[in-house]
Amino acid sequence: MSRPKKLVRAVARAPWELAKLLFGWHVLFELRNKVVLGHTAWALRRTEDAEVRRLDRAPRPTALVATVIATYRRPEALRAAVASALAQTVADQVVVVVDDGAGLPPGLPDDPRLVAVSLSRNVGIAGVVRNVGIRLTDSRFVAFLDDDNLWEPDHLECALATLTGKDRPEAVYTALRRVLPDGTEKDVLSVPFDRRLAARKAFLDTNAFVARRTPALRFSRIRRTPEVLPREDWELVHRYSRSHRVVHIPQVTVRYLTNPSSYYTEWQS
């Protein structure tokens, strides 16, 4: 490319680069998603509402904390995830498994704290599946666990100690250990919450996130393919933190599998 063309290209990109510097690329990309893909959320909201009406039970499960596990065709991993959720040292909880239309696998524990439901069809949008789980329960706090990840037994105890302690933030997230498919440790993600940093860096994941139930605690319904960034995890925490205080707990309580068969957060990107 000739020097004049390079100069023209640099000048043309200057406003975009300045905007990324001022606002952060996550914020700009999410604004683009709302403009370009926002229309997809309307139909998905209707689907979500219909599924909640179909699956809602009276009375709803109640507990101090509801753990929502979205799943799709990972039976063995799901059973392990459910076991780690039910093995928490906090007994006052309900675990809600929401299957995205594939059908619930056999072998789930016979535990009164476990509620397992299946959507009538595959939606393919993690945020919608998780929203159904949130809406099917009544609890003071809500936690999230993917079907291929695990919690340490004290994950909820650690989070709730801060949420109900003297300082009383609205949400917390613990440190997270990334594990490779062969079981070896990749790294530990432990970044103090900084909303300005989050606009530029990806370090927010809902597997480590426990929050007070408020109207703001809902996932984006935008149809996000693996190529659409940022992820719905980032969108939820960043939006929730706009009006709620979020703090980081540096204790490692989450085992996060970097699963090549599904998309996961590339924290270095």
Coordinates of C-alpha atoms in Angstrom, one line a residue:
M1 CA 0.0 0.0 0.0
S2 CA 1.4 3.4 -0.9
R3 CA 2.2 6.0 1.7
P4 CA -0.7 8.4 0.7
K5 CA -3.2 5.5 1.0
K6 CA -1.9 4.5 4.4
L7 CA -2.2 8.1 5.5
V8 CA -5.8 8.4 4.2
R9 CA -6.7 5.2 5.9
A10 CA -5.1 6.3 9.2
V11 CA -7.0 9.6 9.0
A12 CA -10.3 7.8 8.3
R13 CA -9.8 5.5 11.3
A14 CA -8.8 8.3 13.7
P15 CA -12.3 9.1 15.0
W16 CA -12.9 5.4 15.6
E17 CA -9.6 4.9 17.4
L18 CA -10.3 8.1 19.5
A19 CA -13.8 6.8 20.4
K20 CA -12.3 3.4 21.5
L21 CA -9.8 5.3 23.6
L22 CA -12.5 7.5 25.2
F23 CA -15.3 4.9 25.7
G24 CA -13.7 1.5 25.4
W25 CA -14.2 -1.0 22.6
H26 CA -16.7 -3.2 24.6
V27 CA -19.0 -0.2 25.0
L28 CA -18.8 0.8 21.3
F29 CA -19.3 -2.8 20.1
E30 CA -22.3 -3.3 22.4
L31 CA -23.8 0.0 21.1
R32 CA -23.3 -1.4 17.5
N33 CA -25.0 -4.6 18.6
K34 CA -28.1 -2.7 19.9
V35 CA -28.4 -0.8 16.6
V36 CA -27.7 -3.7 14.2
L37 CA -29.1 -6.7 16.2
G38 CA -31.5 -5.0 18.6
H39 CA -34.5 -6.1 16.5
T40 CA -33.7 -9.8 17.3
A41 CA -34.5 -9.2 21.0
W42 CA -38.2 -8.6 20.4
A43 CA -39.1 -12.0 19.1
L44 CA -36.8 -13.7 21.7
R45 CA -38.5 -11.8 24.5
R46 CA -41.9 -13.2 23.3
T47 CA -40.3 -16.7 23.3
E48 CA -38.9 -16.2 26.8
D49 CA -42.3 -15.0 28.1
A50 CA -44.1 -18.0 26.5
E51 CA -41.7 -20.4 28.1
V52 CA -42.0 -18.8 31.5
R53 CA -45.8 -19.1 31.3
R54 CA -45.6 -22.7 30.3
L55 CA -43.0 -23.7 32.9
D56 CA -44.0 -21.6 35.9
R57 CA -45.0 -23.5 38.9
A58 CA -47.1 -22.5 41.9
P59 CA -45.7 -22.0 44.4
R60 CA -42.4 -20.9 42.9
P61 CA -39.2 -22.4 44.5
T62 CA -38.0 -20.0 47.2
A63 CA -34.6 -19.8 48.8
L64 CA -31.9 -17.3 49.9
V65 CA -30.1 -17.9 46.6
A66 CA -31.1 -19.4 43.3
T67 CA -28.5 -21.0 41.1
V68 CA -29.3 -21.0 37.4
I69 CA -27.6 -23.6 35.2
A70 CA -28.3 -23.4 31.4
T71 CA -27.5 -26.6 29.5
Y72 CA -27.6 -28.1 26.1
R73 CA -26.4 -31.6 25.2
R74 CA -23.7 -32.0 27.8
P75 CA -25.1 -34.7 30.1
E76 CA -22.0 -35.8 31.9
A77 CA -20.7 -32.3 32.4
L78 CA -24.2 -31.2 33.5
R79 CA -24.3 -33.9 36.2
A80 CA -20.9 -32.7 37.5
A81 CA -22.0 -29.1 37.5
V82 CA -25.2 -29.8 39.3
A83 CA -23.3 -31.9 41.9
S84 CA -20.9 -29.0 42.6
A85 CA -23.9 -26.6 43.0
L86 CA -25.8 -29.0 45.4
A87 CA -22.5 -29.6 47.4
Q88 CA -22.3 -26.0 48.4
T89 CA -21.9 -25.2 52.1
V90 CA -24.9 -22.9 51.8
A91 CA -28.0 -25.1 52.2
D92 CA -30.6 -22.4 51.7
Q93 CA -30.6 -22.5 47.9
V94 CA -32.5 -23.8 44.9
V95 CA -30.7 -25.1 41.8
V96 CA -32.6 -24.5 38.5
V97 CA -31.4 -26.4 35.4
V98 CA -32.9 -25.0 32.2
D99 CA -32.3 -27.2 29.1
D100 CA -32.3 -25.5 25.8
G101 CA -34.7 -27.8 24.0
A102 CA -32.6 -31.0 23.8
G103 CA -34.3 -32.8 26.6
L104 CA -33.1 -33.4 30.1
P105 CA -30.6 -36.2 30.5
P106 CA -31.1 -39.1 33.0
G107 CA -29.2 -39.4 36.2
L108 CA -29.8 -35.9 37.7
P109 CA -29.9 -36.1 41.5
D110 CA -33.2 -36.7 43.3
D111 CA -32.9 -33.6 45.5
P112 CA -35.7 -31.4 46.6
R113 CA -33.5 -28.3 46.0
L114 CA -33.2 -29.2 42.3
V115 CA -35.7 -28.0 39.7
A116 CA -35.0 -29.1 36.1
V117 CA -37.0 -28.0 33.1
S118 CA -36.7 -28.1 29.3
L119 CA -37.6 -25.5 26.8
S120 CA -40.1 -26.5 24.1
R121 CA -37.6 -25.8 21.4
N122 CA -33.9 -24.9 21.0
V123 CA -33.5 -21.2 21.3
G124 CA -29.7 -21.1 21.0
I125 CA -29.4 -17.9 23.0
A126 CA -27.7 -18.3 26.4
G127 CA -29.2 -15.1 27.8
V128 CA -32.8 -16.2 27.1
V129 CA -32.2 -19.6 28.6
R130 CA -30.7 -18.1 31.8
N131 CA -33.5 -15.5 32.0
V132 CA -36.1 -18.3 32.1
G133 CA -34.3 -19.7 35.1
I134 CA -34.2 -16.4 36.8
R135 CA -37.9 -15.8 36.3
L136 CA -38.9 -19.3 37.5
T137 CA -37.7 -18.7 41.0
D138 CA -38.1 -16.3 43.9
S139 CA -34.9 -15.7 45.9
R140 CA -33.0 -12.8 47.4
F141 CA -29.8 -13.6 45.4
V142 CA -29.1 -15.3 42.1
A143 CA -25.9 -17.1 41.0
F144 CA -25.0 -18.6 37.6
L145 CA -23.1 -21.8 36.6
D146 CA -22.5 -23.1 33.1
D147 CA -23.0 -26.8 32.5
D148 CA -19.3 -27.4 31.9
N149 CA -17.9 -25.6 34.9
L150 CA -17.6 -26.3 38.6
W151 CA -17.7 -24.5 41.9
E152 CA -15.6 -25.0 45.0
P153 CA -17.9 -26.0 47.9
D154 CA -17.5 -22.6 49.5
H155 CA -18.4 -20.5 46.4
L156 CA -21.8 -19.3 47.6
E157 CA -20.7 -19.0 51.2
C158 CA -17.8 -16.7 50.2
A159 CA -20.1 -14.6 48.0
L160 CA -23.0 -14.3 50.5
A161 CA -20.7 -13.4 53.4
T162 CA -19.8 -10.2 51.5
L163 CA -23.3 -9.6 50.1
T164 CA -24.9 -9.8 53.6
G165 CA -22.0 -8.4 55.6
K166 CA -21.3 -4.9 56.9
D167 CA -20.5 -3.4 53.5
R168 CA -23.4 -5.0 51.6
P169 CA -22.7 -4.5 47.9
E170 CA -25.4 -5.5 45.4
A171 CA -23.1 -8.0 43.6
V172 CA -19.8 -9.8 43.9
Y173 CA -17.6 -12.0 41.7
T174 CA -14.9 -14.3 42.9
A175 CA -11.6 -15.2 41.4
L176 CA -11.8 -17.8 38.6
R177 CA -9.3 -20.6 37.7
R178 CA -9.2 -21.4 34.0
V179 CA -8.5 -25.1 33.3
L180 CA -7.5 -26.6 30.0
P181 CA -9.3 -29.6 28.5
D182 CA -6.6 -32.0 29.8
G183 CA -7.2 -30.8 33.4
T184 CA -4.1 -28.6 33.8
E185 CA -4.4 -25.1 35.0
K186 CA -4.1 -22.3 32.5
D187 CA -4.3 -19.3 34.8
V188 CA -6.3 -17.5 37.5
L189 CA -8.4 -14.5 36.7
S190 CA -8.6 -12.1 39.6
V191 CA -9.2 -8.5 38.6
P192 CA -10.7 -5.9 41.0
F193 CA -13.8 -4.4 39.7
D194 CA -13.2 -1.2 37.6
R195 CA -16.0 -0.2 35.3
R196 CA -13.7 1.9 33.1
L197 CA -11.3 -1.0 32.8
A198 CA -14.2 -3.3 31.9
A199 CA -15.0 -1.1 28.9
R200 CA -11.6 -2.1 27.5
K201 CA -10.7 -5.5 29.0
A202 CA -12.7 -8.7 29.2
F203 CA -12.5 -10.0 32.8
L204 CA -16.2 -10.4 33.7
D205 CA -17.8 -13.8 33.8
T206 CA -21.1 -14.8 35.4
N207 CA -19.9 -18.2 36.6
A208 CA -18.2 -16.2 39.4
F209 CA -21.0 -13.6 39.7
V210 CA -23.6 -13.6 42.5
A211 CA -26.1 -10.7 42.6
R212 CA -29.0 -9.3 44.5
R213 CA -32.2 -9.9 42.6
T214 CA -33.4 -6.6 41.0
P215 CA -35.1 -5.8 37.7
A216 CA -31.7 -5.1 36.3
L217 CA -30.6 -8.7 36.8
R218 CA -31.5 -10.0 33.3
F219 CA -29.4 -11.1 30.3
S220 CA -29.5 -9.4 26.9
R221 CA -31.8 -11.1 24.5
I222 CA -29.9 -10.0 21.4
R223 CA -29.1 -13.0 19.2
R224 CA -25.4 -13.3 19.7
T225 CA -23.5 -15.8 17.5
P226 CA -20.0 -16.8 18.6
E227 CA -18.6 -13.9 16.4
V228 CA -20.7 -11.2 18.2
L229 CA -18.7 -9.4 20.9
P230 CA -18.9 -8.6 23.7
R231 CA -20.5 -11.7 25.3
E232 CA -23.8 -11.5 27.3
D233 CA -21.8 -12.1 30.5
W234 CA -20.0 -8.8 30.1
E235 CA -23.2 -7.0 29.1
L236 CA -25.1 -8.1 32.2
V237 CA -22.4 -7.2 34.7
H238 CA -21.5 -3.9 33.0
R239 CA -25.1 -2.8 32.8
Y240 CA -25.9 -4.0 36.3
S241 CA -23.0 -2.1 37.7
R242 CA -24.4 1.1 36.3
S243 CA -26.8 1.4 39.2
H244 CA -25.6 -1.3 41.6
R245 CA -22.3 -1.6 43.4
V246 CA -20.2 -4.6 42.3
V247 CA -17.0 -5.8 44.2
H248 CA -14.4 -8.4 43.6
I249 CA -13.5 -11.2 46.0
P250 CA -10.0 -12.5 45.2
Q251 CA -10.7 -16.0 46.6
V252 CA -10.6 -18.7 43.8
T253 CA -14.0 -20.5 43.9
V254 CA -14.7 -21.3 40.3
R255 CA -13.2 -24.0 38.0
Y256 CA -13.7 -22.7 34.4
L257 CA -13.1 -25.1 31.5
T258 CA -11.7 -23.4 28.4
N259 CA -13.8 -25.6 26.2
P260 CA -12.9 -25.5 22.4
S261 CA -16.3 -27.0 21.5
S262 CA -18.1 -24.0 22.8
Y263 CA -17.1 -20.3 22.8
Y264 CA -15.5 -18.9 25.9
T265 CA -14.1 -15.6 26.9
E266 CA -10.7 -14.9 25.4
W267 CA -9.5 -12.7 28.3
Q268 CA -6.4 -11.7 26.6
S269 CA -8.2 -10.3 23.5

